[in-house]
Coordinates of N, CA and C in Angstrom, one line a residue:
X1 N -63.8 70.2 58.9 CA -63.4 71.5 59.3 C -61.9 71.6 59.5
X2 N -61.4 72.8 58.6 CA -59.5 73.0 59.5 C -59.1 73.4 60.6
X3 N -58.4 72.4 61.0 CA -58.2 72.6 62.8 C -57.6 74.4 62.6
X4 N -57.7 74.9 63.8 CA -57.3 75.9 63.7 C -55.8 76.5 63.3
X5 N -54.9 77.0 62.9 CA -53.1 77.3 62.7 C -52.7 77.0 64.4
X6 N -51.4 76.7 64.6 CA -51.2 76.4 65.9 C -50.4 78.0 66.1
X7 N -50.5 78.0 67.3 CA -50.0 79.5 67.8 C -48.4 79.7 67.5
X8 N -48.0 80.9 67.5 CA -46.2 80.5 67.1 C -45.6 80.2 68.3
X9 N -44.6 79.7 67.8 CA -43.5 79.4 69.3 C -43.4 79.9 69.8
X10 N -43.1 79.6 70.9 CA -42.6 80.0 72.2 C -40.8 81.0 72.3
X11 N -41.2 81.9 73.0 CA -40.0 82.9 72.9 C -38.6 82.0 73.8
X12 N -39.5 81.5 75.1 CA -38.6 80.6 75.9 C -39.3 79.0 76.0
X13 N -38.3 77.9 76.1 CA -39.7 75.9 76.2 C -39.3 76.7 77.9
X14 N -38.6 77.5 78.3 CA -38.6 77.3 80.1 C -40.0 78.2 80.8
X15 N -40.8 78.6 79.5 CA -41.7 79.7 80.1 C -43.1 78.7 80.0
X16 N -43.0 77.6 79.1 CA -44.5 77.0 78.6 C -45.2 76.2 79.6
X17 N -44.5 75.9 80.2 CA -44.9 74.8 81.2 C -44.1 74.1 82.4
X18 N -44.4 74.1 83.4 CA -43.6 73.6 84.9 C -43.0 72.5 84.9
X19 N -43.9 71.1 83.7 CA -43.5 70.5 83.6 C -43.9 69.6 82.3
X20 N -42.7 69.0 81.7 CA -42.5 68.9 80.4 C -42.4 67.4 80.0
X21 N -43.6 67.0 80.0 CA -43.5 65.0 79.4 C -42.5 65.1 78.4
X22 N -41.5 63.8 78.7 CA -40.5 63.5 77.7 C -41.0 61.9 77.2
X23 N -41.3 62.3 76.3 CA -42.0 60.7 75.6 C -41.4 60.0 74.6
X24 N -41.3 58.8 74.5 CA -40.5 57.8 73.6 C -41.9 57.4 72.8
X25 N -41.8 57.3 71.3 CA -43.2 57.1 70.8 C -42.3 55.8 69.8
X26 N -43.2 54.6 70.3 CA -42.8 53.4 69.5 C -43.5 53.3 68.0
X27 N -44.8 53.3 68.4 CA -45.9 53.3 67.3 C -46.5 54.9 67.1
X28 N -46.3 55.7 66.1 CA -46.9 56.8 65.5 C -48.3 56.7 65.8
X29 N -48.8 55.4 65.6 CA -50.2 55.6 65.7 C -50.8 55.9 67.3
X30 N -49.9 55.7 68.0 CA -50.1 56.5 69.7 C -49.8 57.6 69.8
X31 N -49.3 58.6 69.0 CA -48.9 60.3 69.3 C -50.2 60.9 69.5
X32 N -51.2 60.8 68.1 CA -52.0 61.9 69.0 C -52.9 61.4 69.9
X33 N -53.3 60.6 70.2 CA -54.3 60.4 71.5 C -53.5 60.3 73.1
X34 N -52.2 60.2 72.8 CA -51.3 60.3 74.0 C -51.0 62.1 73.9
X35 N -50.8 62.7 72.8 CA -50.9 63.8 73.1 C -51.9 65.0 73.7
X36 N -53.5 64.4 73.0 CA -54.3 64.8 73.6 C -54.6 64.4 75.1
X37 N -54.1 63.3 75.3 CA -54.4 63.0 76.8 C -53.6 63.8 77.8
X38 N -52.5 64.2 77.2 CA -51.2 64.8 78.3 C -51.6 66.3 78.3
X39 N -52.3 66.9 77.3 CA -53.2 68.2 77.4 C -54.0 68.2 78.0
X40 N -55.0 67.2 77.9 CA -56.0 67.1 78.9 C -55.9 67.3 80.2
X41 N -54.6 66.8 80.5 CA -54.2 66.6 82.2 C -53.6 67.4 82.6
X42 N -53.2 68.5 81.7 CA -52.7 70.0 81.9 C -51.4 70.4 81.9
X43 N -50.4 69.3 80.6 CA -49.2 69.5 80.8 C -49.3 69.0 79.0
X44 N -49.3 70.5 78.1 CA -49.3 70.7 76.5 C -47.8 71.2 76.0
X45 N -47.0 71.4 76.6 CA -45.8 70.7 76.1 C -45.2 69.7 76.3
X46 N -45.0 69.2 75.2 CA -44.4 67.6 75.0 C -43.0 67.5 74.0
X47 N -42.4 66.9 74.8 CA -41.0 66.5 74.1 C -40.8 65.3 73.9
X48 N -41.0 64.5 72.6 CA -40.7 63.7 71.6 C -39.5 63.7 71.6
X49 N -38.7 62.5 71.8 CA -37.6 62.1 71.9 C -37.3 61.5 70.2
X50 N -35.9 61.6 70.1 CA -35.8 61.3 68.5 C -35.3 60.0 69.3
X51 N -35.6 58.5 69.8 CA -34.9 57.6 69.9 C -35.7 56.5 70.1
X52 N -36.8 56.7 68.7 CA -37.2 55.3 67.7 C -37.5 56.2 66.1
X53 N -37.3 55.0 65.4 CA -38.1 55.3 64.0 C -39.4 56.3 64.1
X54 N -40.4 56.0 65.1 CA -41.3 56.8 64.9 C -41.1 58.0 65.0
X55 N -40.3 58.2 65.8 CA -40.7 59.8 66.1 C -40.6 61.1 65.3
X56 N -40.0 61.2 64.0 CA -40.6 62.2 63.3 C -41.9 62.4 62.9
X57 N -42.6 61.0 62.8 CA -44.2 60.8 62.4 C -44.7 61.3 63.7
X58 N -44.6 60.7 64.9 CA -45.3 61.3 65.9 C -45.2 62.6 66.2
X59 N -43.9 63.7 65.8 CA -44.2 65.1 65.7 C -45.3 65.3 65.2
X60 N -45.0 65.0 63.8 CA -46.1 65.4 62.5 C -47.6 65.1 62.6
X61 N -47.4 64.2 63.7 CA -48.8 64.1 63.7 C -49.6 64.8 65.0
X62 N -48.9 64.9 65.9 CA -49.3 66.1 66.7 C -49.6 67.3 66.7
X63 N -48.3 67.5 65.7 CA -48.5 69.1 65.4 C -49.6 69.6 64.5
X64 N -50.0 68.5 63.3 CA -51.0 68.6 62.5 C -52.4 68.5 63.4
X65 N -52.2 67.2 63.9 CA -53.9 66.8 64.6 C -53.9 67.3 66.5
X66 N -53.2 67.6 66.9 CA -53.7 68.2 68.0 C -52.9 69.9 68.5
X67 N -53.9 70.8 68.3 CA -54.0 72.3 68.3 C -53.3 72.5 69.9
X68 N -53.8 71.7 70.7 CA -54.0 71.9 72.3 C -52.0 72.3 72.6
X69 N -51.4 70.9 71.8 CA -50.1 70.9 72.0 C -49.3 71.8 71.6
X70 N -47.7 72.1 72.6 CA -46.8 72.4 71.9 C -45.7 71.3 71.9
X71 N -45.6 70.8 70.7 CA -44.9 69.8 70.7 C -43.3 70.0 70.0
X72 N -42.3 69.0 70.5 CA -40.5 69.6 70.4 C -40.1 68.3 70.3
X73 N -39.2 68.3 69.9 CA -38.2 67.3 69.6 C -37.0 67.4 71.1
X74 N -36.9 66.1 71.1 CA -35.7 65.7 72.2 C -35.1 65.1 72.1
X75 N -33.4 64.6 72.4 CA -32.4 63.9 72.2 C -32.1 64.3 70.9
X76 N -31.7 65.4 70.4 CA -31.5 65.7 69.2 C -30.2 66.3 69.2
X77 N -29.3 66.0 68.2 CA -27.4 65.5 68.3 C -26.8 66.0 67.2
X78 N -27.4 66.2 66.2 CA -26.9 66.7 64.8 C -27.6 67.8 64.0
X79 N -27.0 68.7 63.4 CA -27.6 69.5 62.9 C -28.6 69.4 61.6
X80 N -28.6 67.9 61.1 CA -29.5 67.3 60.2 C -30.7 67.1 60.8
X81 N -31.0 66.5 62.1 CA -32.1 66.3 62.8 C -32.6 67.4 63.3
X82 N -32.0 68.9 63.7 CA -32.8 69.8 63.9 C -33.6 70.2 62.5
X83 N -32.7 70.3 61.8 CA -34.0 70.5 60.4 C -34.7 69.6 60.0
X84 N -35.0 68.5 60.1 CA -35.7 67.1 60.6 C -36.9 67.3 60.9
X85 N -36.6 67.8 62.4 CA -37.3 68.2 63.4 C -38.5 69.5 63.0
X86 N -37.6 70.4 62.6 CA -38.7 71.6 62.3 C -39.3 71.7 61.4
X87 N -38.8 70.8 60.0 CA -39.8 70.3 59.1 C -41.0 69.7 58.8
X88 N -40.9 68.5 60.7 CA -41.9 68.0 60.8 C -43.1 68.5 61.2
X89 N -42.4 70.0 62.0 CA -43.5 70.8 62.7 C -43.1 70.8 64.6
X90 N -41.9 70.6 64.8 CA -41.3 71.1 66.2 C -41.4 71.7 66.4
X91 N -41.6 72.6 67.6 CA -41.7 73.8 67.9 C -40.7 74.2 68.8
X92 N -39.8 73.0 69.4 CA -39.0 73.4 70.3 C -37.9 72.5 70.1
X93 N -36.7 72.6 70.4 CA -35.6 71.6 70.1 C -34.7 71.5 71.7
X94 N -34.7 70.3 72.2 CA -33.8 69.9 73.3 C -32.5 68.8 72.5
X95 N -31.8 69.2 73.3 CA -30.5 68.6 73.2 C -30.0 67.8 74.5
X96 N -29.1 66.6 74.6 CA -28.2 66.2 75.8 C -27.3 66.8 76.1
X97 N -26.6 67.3 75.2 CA -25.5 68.1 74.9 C -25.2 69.5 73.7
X98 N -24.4 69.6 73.7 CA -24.1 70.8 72.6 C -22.9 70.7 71.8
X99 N -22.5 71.0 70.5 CA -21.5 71.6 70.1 C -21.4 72.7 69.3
X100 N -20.6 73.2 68.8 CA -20.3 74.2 68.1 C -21.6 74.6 66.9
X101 N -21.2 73.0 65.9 CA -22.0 73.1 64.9 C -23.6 72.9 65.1
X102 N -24.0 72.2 66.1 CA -25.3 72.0 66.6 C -25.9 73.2 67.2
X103 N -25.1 74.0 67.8 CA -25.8 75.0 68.4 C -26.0 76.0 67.0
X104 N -25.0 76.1 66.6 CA -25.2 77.2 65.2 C -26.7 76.8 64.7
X105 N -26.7 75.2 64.3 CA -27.9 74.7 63.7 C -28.9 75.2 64.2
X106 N -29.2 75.3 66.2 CA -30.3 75.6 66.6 C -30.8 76.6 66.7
X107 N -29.4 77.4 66.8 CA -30.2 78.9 66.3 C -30.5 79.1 65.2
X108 N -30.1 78.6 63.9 CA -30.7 78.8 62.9 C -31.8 78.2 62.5
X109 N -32.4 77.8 63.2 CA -33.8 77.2 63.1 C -34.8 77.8 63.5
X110 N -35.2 79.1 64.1 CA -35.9 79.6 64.2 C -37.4 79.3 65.2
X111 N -36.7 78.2 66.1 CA -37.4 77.7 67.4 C -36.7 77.7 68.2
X112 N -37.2 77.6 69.4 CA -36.4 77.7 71.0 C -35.9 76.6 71.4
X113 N -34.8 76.6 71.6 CA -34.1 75.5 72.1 C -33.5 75.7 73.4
X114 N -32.6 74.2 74.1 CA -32.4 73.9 75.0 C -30.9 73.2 75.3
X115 N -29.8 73.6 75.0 CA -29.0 72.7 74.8 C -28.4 72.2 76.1
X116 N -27.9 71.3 76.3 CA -27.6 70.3 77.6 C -26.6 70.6 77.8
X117 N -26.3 70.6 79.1 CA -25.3 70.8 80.1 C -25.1 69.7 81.5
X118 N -24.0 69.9 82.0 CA -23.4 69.1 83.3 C -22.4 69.7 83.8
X119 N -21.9 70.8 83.2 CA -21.0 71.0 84.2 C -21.0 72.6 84.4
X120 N -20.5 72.9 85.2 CA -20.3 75.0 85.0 C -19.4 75.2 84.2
X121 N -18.5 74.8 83.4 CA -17.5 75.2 82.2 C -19.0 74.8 81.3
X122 N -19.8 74.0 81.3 CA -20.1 73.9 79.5 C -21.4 75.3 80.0
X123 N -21.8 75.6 81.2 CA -22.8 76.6 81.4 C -22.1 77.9 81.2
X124 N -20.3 77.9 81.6 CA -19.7 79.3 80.9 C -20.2 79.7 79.6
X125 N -19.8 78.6 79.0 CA -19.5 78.4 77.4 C -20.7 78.8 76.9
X126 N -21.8 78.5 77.2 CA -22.9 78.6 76.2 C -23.0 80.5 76.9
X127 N -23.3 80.4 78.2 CA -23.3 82.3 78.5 C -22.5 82.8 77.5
X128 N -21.1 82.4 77.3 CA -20.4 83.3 76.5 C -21.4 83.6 74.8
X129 N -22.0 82.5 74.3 CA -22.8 82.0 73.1 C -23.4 83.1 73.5
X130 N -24.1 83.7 74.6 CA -25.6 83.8 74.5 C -26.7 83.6 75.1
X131 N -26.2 82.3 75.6 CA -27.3 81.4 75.7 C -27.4 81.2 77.3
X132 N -28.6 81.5 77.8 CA -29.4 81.5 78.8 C -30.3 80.4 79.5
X133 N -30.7 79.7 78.6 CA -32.1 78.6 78.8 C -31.0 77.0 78.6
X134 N -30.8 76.5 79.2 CA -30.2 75.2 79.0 C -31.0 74.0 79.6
X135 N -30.5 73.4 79.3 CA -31.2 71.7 79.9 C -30.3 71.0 80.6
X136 N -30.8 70.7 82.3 CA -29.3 70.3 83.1 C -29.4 68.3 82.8
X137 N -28.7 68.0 82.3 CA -28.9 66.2 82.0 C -27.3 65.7 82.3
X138 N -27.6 64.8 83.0 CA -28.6 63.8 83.5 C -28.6 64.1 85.1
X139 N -30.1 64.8 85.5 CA -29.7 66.1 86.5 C -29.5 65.6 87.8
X140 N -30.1 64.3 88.3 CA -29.5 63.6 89.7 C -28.2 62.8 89.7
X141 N -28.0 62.8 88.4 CA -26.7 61.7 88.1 C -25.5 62.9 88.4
X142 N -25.7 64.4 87.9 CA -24.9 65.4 88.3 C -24.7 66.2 88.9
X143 N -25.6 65.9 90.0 CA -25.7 66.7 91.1 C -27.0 67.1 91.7
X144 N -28.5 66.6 90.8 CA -29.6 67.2 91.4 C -29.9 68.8 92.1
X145 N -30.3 69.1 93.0 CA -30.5 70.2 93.0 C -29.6 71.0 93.9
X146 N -28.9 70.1 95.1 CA -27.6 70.7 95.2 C -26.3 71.8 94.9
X147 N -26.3 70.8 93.5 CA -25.4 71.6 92.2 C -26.4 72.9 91.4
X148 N -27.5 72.3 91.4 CA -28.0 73.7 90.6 C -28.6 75.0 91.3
X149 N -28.7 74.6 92.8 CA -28.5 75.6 93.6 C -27.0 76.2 94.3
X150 N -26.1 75.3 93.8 CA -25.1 76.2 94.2 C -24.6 76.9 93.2
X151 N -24.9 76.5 91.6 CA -24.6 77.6 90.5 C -25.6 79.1 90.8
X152 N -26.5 79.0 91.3 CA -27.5 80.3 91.4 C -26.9 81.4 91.6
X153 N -26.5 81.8 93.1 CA -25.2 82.6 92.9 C -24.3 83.1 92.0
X154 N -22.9 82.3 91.9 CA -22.2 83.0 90.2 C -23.1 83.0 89.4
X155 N -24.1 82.4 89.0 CA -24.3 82.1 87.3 C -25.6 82.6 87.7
X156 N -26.0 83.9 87.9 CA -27.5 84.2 88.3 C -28.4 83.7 86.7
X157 N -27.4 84.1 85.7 CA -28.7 84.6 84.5 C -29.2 83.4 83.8
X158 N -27.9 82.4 84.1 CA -28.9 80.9 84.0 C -29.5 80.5 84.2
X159 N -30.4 79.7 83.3 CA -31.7 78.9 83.4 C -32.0 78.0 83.1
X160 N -32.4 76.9 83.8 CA -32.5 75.2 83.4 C -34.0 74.8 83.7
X161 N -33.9 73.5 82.6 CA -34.9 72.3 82.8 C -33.8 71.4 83.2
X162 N -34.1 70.9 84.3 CA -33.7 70.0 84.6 C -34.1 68.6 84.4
X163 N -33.3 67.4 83.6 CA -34.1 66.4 83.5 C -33.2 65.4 83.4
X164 N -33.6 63.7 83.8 CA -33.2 62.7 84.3 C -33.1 62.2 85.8
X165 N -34.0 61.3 86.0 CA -33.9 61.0 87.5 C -35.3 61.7 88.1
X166 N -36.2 62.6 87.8 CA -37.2 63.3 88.3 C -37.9 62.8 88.4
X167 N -39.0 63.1 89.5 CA -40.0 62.1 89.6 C -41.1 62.6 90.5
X168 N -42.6 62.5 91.2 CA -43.2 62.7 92.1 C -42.7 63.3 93.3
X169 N -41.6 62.2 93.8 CA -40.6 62.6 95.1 C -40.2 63.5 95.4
X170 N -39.3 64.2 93.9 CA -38.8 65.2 93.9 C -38.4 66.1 93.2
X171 N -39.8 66.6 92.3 CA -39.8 67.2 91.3 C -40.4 68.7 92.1
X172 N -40.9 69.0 93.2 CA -41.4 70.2 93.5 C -40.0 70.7 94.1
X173 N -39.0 70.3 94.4 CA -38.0 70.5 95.4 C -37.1 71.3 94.0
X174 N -37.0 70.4 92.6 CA -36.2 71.2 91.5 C -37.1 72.4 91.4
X175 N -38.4 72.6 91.4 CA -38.9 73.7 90.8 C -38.9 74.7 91.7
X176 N -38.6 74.5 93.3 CA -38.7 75.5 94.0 C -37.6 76.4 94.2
X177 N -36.0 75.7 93.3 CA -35.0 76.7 92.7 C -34.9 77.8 92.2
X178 N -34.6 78.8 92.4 CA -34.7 80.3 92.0 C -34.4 80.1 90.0
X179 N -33.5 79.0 89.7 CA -32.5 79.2 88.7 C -33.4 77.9 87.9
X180 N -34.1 77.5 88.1 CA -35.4 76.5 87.1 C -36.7 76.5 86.4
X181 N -36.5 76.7 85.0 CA -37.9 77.6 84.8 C -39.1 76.3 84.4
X182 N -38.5 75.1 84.8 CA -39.0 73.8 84.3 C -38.9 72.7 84.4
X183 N -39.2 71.6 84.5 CA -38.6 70.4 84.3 C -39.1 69.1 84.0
X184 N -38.0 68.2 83.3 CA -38.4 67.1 82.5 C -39.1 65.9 82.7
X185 N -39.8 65.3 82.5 CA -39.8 63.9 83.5 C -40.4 62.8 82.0
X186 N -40.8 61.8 82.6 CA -41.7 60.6 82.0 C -42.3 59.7 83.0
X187 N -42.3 60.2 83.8 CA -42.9 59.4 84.5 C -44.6 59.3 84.8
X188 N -45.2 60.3 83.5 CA -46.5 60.6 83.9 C -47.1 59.5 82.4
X189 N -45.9 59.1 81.9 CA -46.0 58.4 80.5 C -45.7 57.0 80.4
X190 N -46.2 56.0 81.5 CA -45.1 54.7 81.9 C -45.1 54.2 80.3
X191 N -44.3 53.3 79.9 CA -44.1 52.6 78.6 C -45.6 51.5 78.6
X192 N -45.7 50.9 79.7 CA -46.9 50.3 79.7 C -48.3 50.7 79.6
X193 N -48.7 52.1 80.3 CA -49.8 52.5 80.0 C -49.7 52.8 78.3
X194 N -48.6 53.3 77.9 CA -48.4 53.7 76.0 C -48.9 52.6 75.3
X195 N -48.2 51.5 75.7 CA -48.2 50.7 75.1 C -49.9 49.7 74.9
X196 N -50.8 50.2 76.0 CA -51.7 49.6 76.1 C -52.6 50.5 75.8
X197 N -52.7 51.7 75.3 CA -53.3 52.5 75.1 C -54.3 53.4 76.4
X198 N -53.6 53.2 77.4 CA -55.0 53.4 78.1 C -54.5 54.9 78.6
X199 N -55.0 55.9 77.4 CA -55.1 57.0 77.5 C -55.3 57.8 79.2
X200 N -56.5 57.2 79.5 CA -57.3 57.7 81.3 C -56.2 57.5 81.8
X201 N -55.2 56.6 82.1 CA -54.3 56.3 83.2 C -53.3 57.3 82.9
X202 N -53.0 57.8 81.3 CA -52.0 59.0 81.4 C -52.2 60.2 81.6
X203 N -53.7 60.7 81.4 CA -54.1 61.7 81.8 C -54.2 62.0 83.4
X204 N -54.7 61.2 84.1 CA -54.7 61.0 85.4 C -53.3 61.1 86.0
X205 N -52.5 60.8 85.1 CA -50.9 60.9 85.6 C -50.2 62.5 85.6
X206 N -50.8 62.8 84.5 CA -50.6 64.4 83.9 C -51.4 65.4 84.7
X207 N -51.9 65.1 85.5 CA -53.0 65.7 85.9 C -52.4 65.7 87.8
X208 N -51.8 65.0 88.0 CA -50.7 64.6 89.3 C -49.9 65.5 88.8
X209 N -49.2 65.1 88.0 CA -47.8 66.2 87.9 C -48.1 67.9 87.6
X210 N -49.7 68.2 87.1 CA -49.6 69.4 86.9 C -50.1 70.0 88.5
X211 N -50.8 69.2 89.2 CA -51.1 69.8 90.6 C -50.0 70.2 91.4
X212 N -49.0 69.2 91.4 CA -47.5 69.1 91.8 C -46.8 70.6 91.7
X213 N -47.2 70.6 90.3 CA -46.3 71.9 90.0 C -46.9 73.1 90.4
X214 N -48.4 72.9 90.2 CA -49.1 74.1 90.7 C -48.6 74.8 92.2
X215 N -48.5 74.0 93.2 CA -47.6 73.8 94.6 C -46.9 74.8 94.4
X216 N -46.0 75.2 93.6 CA -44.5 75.7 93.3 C -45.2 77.1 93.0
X217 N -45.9 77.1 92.4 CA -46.1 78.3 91.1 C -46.7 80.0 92.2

């Protein structure tokens, strides 16, 4: 049977989900049953990190073999890897950072993206672009929620995922920000449960973080 077409993208990644597994995929042959498991547990956006070899296979194989997901590319740097990316079948594109030509690239791609920020000059800069939805990285190393509640104020129209450093502890505290439509984590994805396949322990982990977020909602 053909799995069903997957639904189109997303208008905003800050509207899909509270919270957003950021996964390192060593072996392709772990994407879709780690993807299925992270839907199962009620968190179907997933961001694929471009930082192994596998990871354009593990897009492609998500996007093809599991319907449930919406699956995105992360740590993505150059405007060759966003077309990379959407060729494989991304549906969303994150960045650490931004430049000129990268951002042009992302909007020309015809998926929702995220470009990274740290400071309030690079959050002017992109408002000036346009651009609305950002990614705050590396977000306790820059201030945690502190800083992104003291942008709320001037910078009302801004909007972040915040990610790096998040975790169980204090991941309801970023979402309970007026100015956060999301946020990043991995910690529902340890390298060792991946690595050992044991699907149940990730789902059971995804299934923590989505209760978490439900708290907020």
């Amino acid at each position: 049977m053909t799995p069903p077409p997957p639904s189109p993208s997303p208008a905003s990644v800050l509207d899909l989900a509270p919270v957003v597994p950021v996964v390192v995929v060593e072996d392709a042959a772990h994407a879709v049953p780690l993807a299925r498991a992270l839907v199962a547990g009620g968190l179907p956006a997933i961001e694929v990190t471009l930082r192994t070899p596998a990871a354009l296979d593990a897009i492609r194989a998500v996007a093809a073999e599991v319907p449930g997901a919406v699956v995105g590319a992360g740590t993505v740097i150059t405007p060759e890897q966003v077309a990379q990316c959407v060729d494989a079948g991304a549906r969303f594109l994150v960045s650490p950072g931004w430049t000129d030509a990268l951002l042009a690239a992302m909007r020309a791609s015809g998926v929702p993206f995220l470009p990274g920020v740290s400071t309030t000059s690079e959050v002017v800069a992109l408002l000036e672009h346009g651009v609305r939805d950002m990614k705050f990285f590396p977000a306790q190393a820059a201030g945690g929620t502190a800083y992104l509640a003291s942008l709320a104020a001037p910078l009302p129209q801004a909007r972040f995922c915040p990610t790096g450093g998040i975790g169980p502890g204090n991941v309801t505290e970023y979402l309970a920000l007026p100015n956060v439509g999301c946020v990043g984590g991995s910690w529902m994805v340890p390298g060792d449960a991946v690595a050992a396949g044991d699907w149940a322990r990730i789902e059971r982990l995804a299934r923590g973080a989505a209760t978490l977020a439900a708290r907020c909602g």
